Short mmCIF file of C-alpha atoms and ligand atoms in Angstrom, two decimals:
data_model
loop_
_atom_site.label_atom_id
_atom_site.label_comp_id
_atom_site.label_asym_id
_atom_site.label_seq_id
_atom_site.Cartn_x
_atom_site.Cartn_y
_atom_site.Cartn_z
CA UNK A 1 44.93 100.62 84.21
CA UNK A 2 45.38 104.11 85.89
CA UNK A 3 47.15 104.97 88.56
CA UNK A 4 44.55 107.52 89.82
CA UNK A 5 40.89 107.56 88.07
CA UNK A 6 39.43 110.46 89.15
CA UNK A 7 35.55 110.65 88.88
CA UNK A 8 34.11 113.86 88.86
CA UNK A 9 35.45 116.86 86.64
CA UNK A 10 34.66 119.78 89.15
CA UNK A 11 37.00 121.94 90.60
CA UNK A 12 38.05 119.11 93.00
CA UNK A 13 38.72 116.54 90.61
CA UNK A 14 40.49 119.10 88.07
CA UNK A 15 42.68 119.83 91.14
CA UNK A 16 43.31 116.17 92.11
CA UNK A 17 43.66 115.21 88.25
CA UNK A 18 46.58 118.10 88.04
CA UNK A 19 48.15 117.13 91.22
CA UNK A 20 48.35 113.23 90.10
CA UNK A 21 49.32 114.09 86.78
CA UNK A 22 52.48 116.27 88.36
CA UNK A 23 53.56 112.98 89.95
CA UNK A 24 53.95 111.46 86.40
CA UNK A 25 51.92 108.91 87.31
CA UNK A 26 48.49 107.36 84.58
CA UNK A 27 45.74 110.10 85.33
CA UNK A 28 42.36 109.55 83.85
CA UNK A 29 39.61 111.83 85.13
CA UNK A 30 35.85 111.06 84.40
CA UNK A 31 32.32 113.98 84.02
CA UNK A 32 29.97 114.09 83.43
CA UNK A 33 29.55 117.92 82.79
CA UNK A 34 33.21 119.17 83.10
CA UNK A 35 33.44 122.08 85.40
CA UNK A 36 30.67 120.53 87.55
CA UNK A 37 28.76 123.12 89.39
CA UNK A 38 31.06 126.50 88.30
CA UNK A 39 29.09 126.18 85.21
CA UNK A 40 26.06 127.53 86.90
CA UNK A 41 27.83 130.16 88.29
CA UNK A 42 27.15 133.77 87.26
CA UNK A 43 29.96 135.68 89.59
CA UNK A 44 32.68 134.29 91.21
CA UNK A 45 34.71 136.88 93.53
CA UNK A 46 36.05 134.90 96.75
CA UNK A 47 38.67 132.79 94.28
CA UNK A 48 41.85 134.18 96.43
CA UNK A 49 43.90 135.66 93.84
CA UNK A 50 41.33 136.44 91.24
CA UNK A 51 39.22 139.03 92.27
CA UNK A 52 36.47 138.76 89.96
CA UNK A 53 35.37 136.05 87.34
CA UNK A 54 32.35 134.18 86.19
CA UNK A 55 31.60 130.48 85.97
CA UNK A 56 32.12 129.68 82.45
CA UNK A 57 35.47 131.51 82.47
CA UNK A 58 36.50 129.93 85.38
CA UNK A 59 35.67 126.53 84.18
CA UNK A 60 37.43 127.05 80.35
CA UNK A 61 40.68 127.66 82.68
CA UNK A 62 40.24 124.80 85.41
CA UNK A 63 39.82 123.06 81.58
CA UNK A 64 42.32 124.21 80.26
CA UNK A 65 44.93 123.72 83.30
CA UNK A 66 44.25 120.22 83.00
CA UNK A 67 45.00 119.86 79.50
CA UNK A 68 48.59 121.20 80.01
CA UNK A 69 48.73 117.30 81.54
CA UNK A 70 49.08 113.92 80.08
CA UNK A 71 45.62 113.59 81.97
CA UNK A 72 42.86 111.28 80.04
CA UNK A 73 40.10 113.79 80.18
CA UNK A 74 36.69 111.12 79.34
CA UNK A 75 34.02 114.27 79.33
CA UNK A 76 30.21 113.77 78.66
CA UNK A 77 30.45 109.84 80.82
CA UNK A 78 28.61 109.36 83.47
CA UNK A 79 30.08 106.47 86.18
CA UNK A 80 27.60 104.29 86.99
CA UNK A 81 29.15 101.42 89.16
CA UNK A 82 32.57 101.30 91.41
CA UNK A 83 33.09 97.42 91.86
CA UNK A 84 36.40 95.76 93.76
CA UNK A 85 38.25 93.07 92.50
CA UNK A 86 42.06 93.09 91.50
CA UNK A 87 41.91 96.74 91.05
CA UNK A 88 38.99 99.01 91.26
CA UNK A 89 36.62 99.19 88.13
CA UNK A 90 34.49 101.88 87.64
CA UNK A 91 31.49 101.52 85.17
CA UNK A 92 30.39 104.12 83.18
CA UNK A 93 26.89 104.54 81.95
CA UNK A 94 27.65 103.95 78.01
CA UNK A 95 28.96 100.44 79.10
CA UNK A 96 32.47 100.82 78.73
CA UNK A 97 34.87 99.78 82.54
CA UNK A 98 37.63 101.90 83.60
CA UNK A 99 40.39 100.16 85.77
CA UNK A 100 42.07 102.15 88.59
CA UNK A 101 44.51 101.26 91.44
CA UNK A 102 43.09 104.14 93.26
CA UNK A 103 40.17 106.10 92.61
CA UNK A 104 39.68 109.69 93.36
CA UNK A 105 35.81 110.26 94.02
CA UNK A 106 34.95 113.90 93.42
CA UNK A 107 30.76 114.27 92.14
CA UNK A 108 29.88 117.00 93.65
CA UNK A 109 26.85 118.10 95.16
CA UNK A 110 23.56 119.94 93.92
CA UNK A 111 21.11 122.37 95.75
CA UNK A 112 17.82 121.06 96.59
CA UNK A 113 15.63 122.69 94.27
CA UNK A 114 12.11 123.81 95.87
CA UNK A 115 10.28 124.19 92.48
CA UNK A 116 8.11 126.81 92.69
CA UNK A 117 7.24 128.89 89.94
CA UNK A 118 10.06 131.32 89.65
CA UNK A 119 13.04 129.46 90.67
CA UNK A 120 14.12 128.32 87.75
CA UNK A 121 13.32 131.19 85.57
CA UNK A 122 15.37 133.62 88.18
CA UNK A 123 18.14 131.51 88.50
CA UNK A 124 21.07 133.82 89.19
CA UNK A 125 18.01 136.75 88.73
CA UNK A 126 17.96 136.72 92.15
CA UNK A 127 17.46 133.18 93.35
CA UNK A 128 20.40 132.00 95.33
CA UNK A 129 21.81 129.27 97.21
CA UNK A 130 25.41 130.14 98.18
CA UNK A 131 24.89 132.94 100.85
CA UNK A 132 28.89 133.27 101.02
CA UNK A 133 28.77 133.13 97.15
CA UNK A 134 25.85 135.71 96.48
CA UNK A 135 24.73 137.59 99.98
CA UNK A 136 27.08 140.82 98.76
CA UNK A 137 25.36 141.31 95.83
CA UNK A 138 21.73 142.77 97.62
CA UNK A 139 24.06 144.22 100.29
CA UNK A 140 21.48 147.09 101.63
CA UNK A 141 18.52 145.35 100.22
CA UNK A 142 15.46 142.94 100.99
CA UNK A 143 15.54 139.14 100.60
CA UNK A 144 14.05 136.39 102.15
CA UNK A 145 15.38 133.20 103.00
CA UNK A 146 13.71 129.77 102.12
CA UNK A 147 14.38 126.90 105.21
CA UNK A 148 14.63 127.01 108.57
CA UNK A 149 16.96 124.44 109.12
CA UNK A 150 20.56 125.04 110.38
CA UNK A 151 21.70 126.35 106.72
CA UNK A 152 18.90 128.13 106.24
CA UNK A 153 19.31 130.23 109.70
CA UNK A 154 23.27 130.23 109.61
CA UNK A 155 22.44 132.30 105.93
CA UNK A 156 20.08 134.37 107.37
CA UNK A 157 22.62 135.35 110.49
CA UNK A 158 24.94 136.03 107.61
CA UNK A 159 22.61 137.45 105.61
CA UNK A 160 21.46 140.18 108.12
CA UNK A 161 25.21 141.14 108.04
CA UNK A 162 24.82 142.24 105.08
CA UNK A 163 21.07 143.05 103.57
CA UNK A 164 18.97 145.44 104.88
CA UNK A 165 16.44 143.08 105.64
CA UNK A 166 15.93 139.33 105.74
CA UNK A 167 12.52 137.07 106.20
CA UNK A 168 12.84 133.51 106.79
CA UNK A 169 10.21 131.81 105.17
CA UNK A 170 9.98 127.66 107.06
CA UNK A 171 7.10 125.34 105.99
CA UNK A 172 6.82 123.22 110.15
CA UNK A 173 5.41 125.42 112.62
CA UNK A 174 8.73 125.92 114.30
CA UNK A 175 12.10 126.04 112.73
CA UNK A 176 14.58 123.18 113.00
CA UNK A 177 17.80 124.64 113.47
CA UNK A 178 20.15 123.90 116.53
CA UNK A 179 18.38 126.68 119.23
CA UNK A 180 21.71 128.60 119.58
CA UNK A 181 21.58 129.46 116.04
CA UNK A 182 17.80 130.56 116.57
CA UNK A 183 17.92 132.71 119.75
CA UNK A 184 20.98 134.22 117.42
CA UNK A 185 18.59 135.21 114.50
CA UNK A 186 15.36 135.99 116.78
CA UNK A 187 18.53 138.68 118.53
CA UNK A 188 18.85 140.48 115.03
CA UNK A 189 17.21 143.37 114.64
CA UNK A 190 16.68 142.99 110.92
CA UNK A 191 15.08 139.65 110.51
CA UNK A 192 12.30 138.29 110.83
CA UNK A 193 10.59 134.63 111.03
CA UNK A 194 7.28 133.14 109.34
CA UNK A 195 6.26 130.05 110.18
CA UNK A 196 3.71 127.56 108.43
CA UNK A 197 4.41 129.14 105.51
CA UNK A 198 4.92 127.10 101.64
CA UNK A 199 6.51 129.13 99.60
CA UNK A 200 3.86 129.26 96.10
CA UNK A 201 5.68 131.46 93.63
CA UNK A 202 9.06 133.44 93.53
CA UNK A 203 7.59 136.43 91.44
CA UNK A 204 9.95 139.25 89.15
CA UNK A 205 9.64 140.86 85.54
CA UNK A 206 13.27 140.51 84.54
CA UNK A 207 14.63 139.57 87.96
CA UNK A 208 13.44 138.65 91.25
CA UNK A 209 10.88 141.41 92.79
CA UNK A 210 8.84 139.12 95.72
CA UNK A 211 7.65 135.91 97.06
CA UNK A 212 4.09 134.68 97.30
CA UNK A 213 3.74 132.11 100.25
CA UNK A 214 0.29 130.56 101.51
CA UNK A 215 -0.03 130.75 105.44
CA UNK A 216 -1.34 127.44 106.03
CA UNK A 217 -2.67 128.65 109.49
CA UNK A 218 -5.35 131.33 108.14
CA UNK A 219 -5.17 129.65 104.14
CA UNK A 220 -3.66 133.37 103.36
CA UNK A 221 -2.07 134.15 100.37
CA UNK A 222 0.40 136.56 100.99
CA UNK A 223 3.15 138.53 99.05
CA UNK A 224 6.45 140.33 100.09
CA UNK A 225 8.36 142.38 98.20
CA UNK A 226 12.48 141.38 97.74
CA UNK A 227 15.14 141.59 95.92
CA UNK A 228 16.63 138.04 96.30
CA UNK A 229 15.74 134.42 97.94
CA UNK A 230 18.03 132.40 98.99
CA UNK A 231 16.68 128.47 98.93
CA UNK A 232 18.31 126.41 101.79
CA UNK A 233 16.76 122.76 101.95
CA UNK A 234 19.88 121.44 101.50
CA UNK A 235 22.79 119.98 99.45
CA UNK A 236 22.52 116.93 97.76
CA UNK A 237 25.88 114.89 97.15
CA UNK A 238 26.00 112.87 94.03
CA UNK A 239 26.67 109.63 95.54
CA UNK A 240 23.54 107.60 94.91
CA UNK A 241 25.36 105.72 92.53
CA UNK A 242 27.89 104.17 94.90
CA UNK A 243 26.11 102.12 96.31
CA UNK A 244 27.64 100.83 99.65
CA UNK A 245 31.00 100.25 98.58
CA UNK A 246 31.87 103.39 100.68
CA UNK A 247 30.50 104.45 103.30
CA UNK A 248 28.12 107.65 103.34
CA UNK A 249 26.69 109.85 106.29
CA UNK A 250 23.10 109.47 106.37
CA UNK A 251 22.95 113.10 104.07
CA UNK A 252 24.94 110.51 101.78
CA UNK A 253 27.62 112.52 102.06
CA UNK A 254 31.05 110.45 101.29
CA UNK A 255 32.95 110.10 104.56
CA UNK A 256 36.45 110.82 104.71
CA UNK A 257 39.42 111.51 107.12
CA UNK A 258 41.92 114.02 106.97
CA UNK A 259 43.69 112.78 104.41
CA UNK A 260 40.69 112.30 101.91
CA UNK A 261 41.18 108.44 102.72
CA UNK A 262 37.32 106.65 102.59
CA UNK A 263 37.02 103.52 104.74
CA UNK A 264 37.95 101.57 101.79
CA UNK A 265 42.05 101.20 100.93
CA UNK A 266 42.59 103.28 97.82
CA UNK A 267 39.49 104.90 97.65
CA UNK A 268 39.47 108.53 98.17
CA UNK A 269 36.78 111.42 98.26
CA UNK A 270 37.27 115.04 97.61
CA UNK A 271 35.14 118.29 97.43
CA UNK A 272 31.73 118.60 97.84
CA UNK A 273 30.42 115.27 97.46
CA UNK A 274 32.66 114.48 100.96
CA UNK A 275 31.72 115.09 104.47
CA UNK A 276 34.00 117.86 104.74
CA UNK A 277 32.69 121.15 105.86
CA UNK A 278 32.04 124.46 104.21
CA UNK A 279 31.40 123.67 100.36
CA UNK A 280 33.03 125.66 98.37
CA UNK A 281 35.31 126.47 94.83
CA UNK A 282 38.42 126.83 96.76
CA UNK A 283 38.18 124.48 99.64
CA UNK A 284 36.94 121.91 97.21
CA UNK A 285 40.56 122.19 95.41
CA UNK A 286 42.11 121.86 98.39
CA UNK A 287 40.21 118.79 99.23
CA UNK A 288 41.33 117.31 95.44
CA UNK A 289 45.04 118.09 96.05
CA UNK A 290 44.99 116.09 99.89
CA UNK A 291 43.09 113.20 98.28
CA UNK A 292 45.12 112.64 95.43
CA UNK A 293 48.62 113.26 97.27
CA UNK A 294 47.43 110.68 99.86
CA UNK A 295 46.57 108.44 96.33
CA UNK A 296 49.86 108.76 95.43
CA UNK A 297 51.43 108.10 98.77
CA UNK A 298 48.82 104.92 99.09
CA UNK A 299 50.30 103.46 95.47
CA UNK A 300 54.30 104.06 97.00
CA UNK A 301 53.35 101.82 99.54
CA UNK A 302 51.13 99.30 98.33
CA UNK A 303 51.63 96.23 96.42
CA UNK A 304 49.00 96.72 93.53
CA UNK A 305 51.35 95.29 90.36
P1 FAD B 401 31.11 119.96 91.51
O1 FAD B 401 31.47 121.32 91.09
O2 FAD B 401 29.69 119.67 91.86
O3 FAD B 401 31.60 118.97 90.37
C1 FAD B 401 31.20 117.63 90.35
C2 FAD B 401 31.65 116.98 89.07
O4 FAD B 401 31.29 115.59 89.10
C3 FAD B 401 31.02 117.52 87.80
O5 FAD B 401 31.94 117.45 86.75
C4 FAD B 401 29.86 116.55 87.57
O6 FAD B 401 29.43 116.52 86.21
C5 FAD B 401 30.55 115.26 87.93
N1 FAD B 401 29.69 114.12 88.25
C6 FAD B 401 28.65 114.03 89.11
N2 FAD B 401 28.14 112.78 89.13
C7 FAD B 401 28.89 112.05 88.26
C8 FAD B 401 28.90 110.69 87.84
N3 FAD B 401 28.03 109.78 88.32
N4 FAD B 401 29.82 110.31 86.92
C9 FAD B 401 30.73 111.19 86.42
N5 FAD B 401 30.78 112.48 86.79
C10 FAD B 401 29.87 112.89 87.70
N6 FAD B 401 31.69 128.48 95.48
C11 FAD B 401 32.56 129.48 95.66
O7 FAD B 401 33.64 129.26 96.24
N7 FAD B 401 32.29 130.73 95.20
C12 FAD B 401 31.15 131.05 94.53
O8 FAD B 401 30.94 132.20 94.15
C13 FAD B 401 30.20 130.00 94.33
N8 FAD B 401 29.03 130.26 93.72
C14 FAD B 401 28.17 129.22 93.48
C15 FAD B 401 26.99 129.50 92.78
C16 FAD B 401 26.12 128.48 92.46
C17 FAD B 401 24.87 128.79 91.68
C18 FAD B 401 26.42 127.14 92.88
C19 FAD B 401 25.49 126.01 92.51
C20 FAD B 401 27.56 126.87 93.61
C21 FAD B 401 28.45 127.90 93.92
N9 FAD B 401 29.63 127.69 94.66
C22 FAD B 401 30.52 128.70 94.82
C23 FAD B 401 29.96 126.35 95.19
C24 FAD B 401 31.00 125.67 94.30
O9 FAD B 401 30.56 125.71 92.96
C25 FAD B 401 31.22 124.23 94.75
O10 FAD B 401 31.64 124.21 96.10
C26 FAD B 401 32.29 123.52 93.92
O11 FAD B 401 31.96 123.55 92.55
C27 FAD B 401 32.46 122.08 94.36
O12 FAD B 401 33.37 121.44 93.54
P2 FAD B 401 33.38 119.88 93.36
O13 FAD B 401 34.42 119.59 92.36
O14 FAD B 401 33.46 119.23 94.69
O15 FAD B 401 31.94 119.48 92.81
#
């Protein structure tokens, strides 16, 4: 069996893998799509240390970091079941069961798509997600901002810092974030709220130039003209597959303590697919290094032969 089975090959699990490995202990270390969500990533520039990079790149070296290790890289498998019996054994979809003392969980999140016309096709064209990832790149132009729940408003606060202009688009009649965060954008100068309105179509030629929206008050179509939109209905962990074995916020978000420990002994969670705050590259590696020391300093103590 392994000593730590990480699940997830993201930047969390590449940093939990590495950090395992260093404690010459049996690594394994399970994607699905190694380099998890980096892959989709056109600029990277708030890596502390490297000042500019982009996904791919980024993910060939989180790749091949990891291979300096005697880690068991299983790319291309995707888990499907985490049972416990002896030891932990984690399913993967082709059929074949891993055995772990202590499992690492590290799957990441996605962004809610909207899909709308557009979104897909201007991916990185000018449809966002990550304002902390992306806002500087219209600094001193027009976007708009797709949600009006507490991510979408805390983006458009940030936003404003930035852009010269910033529309919050939210479907309800009212927007849902916490009402601090709304007398906060309503305060700004440079935004601006439209209610009742479903976004139709994110329009461009080569990139992003507008949004089409139907007012569902007058059944107006209406267009403004941007440079970027930012969609924020929300993160997605990818934790379906657990089941209840853990438990999950009710975002099914892992839950985890300070030390990455889940509720269950030797169990861990890391990254994105956690209930820790802020999700990004670099806290996400921090998050894999805590879970996997406190692995290591779970298997010093415990019994497991
Ligand atoms: P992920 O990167 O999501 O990795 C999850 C891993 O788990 C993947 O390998 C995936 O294939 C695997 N997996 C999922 N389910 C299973 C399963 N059932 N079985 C096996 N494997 C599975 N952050 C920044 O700091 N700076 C940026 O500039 C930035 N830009 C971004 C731009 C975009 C477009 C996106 C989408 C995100 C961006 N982020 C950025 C956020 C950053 O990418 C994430 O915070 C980070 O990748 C999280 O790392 P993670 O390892 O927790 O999860």
């Amino acid at each position: 069996p392994f000593d730590v089975l990480v699940v997830g090959g993201g930047p969390a699990g590449a940093s939990a893998a590495i950090y395992a490995a260093r404690k010459g202990i049996r690594t394994g270390i399970v994607a699905e799509r190694f380099g998890g969500q980096v892959m989709d990533t056109l600029s990277i520039e708030n890596f502390i240390s490297v000042k500019k990079t982009d996904g791919p790149k980024f993910a060939a070296s989180l790749e091949e970091h990891v291979k300096e290790y005697d880690i068991d890289v299983m790319n291309l498998q995707r888990a499907k079941k985490l049972e416990k019996k002896e030891l932990f054994e984690l399913e993967l979809e082709n059929g074949a069961v891993l055995k772990g003392k202590t499992i690492i969980l590290s799957t990441g999140a996605r962004w809610r798509n909207i899909g709308v016309p557009g979104e897909e096709e201007f991916k990185n064209k000018g449809v966002a997600y990550c304002p902390h990832c992306d806002g500087p790149l219209f600094a001193g132009k027009d976007v708009a901002v797709i949600g009006g729940g507490n991510s979408g408003v805390e983006a458009a606060i940030d936003l404003a810092g930035v852009v010269n202009h910033v529309t919050v688009l939210e479907y309800n009649s009212e927007l849902k974030a916490d009402s601090v965060l709304q007398d906060r954008l309503r305060s700004l100068p440079n935004a601006t709220i439209i209610t009742n309105a479903r976004t139709q179509e994110i329009t461009g030629t080569e990139k992003v130039n507008g949004i089409s929206y139907l007012d569902l008050q007058t059944g107006n179509l209406n267009h403004i003209e941007l440079a970027g939109v930012f969609v924020q209905i929300g993160l997605v962990p990818n934790t379906d597959w657990l089941g209840d074995l853990v438990e999950r916020t009710q975002h099914g978000e892992i839950v985890i303590d300070q030390r990455g420990a889940t509720n269950v002994p030797g169990v861990f969670g890391a990254g994105d697919c956690t209930n820790i705050p802020y999700k990004q590259i670099i806290i996400s590696m921090g998050s894999g290094a805590t879970a996997s020391l406190s692995a290591f300093d779970h298997l010093i103590r415990s019994k497991v032969p």
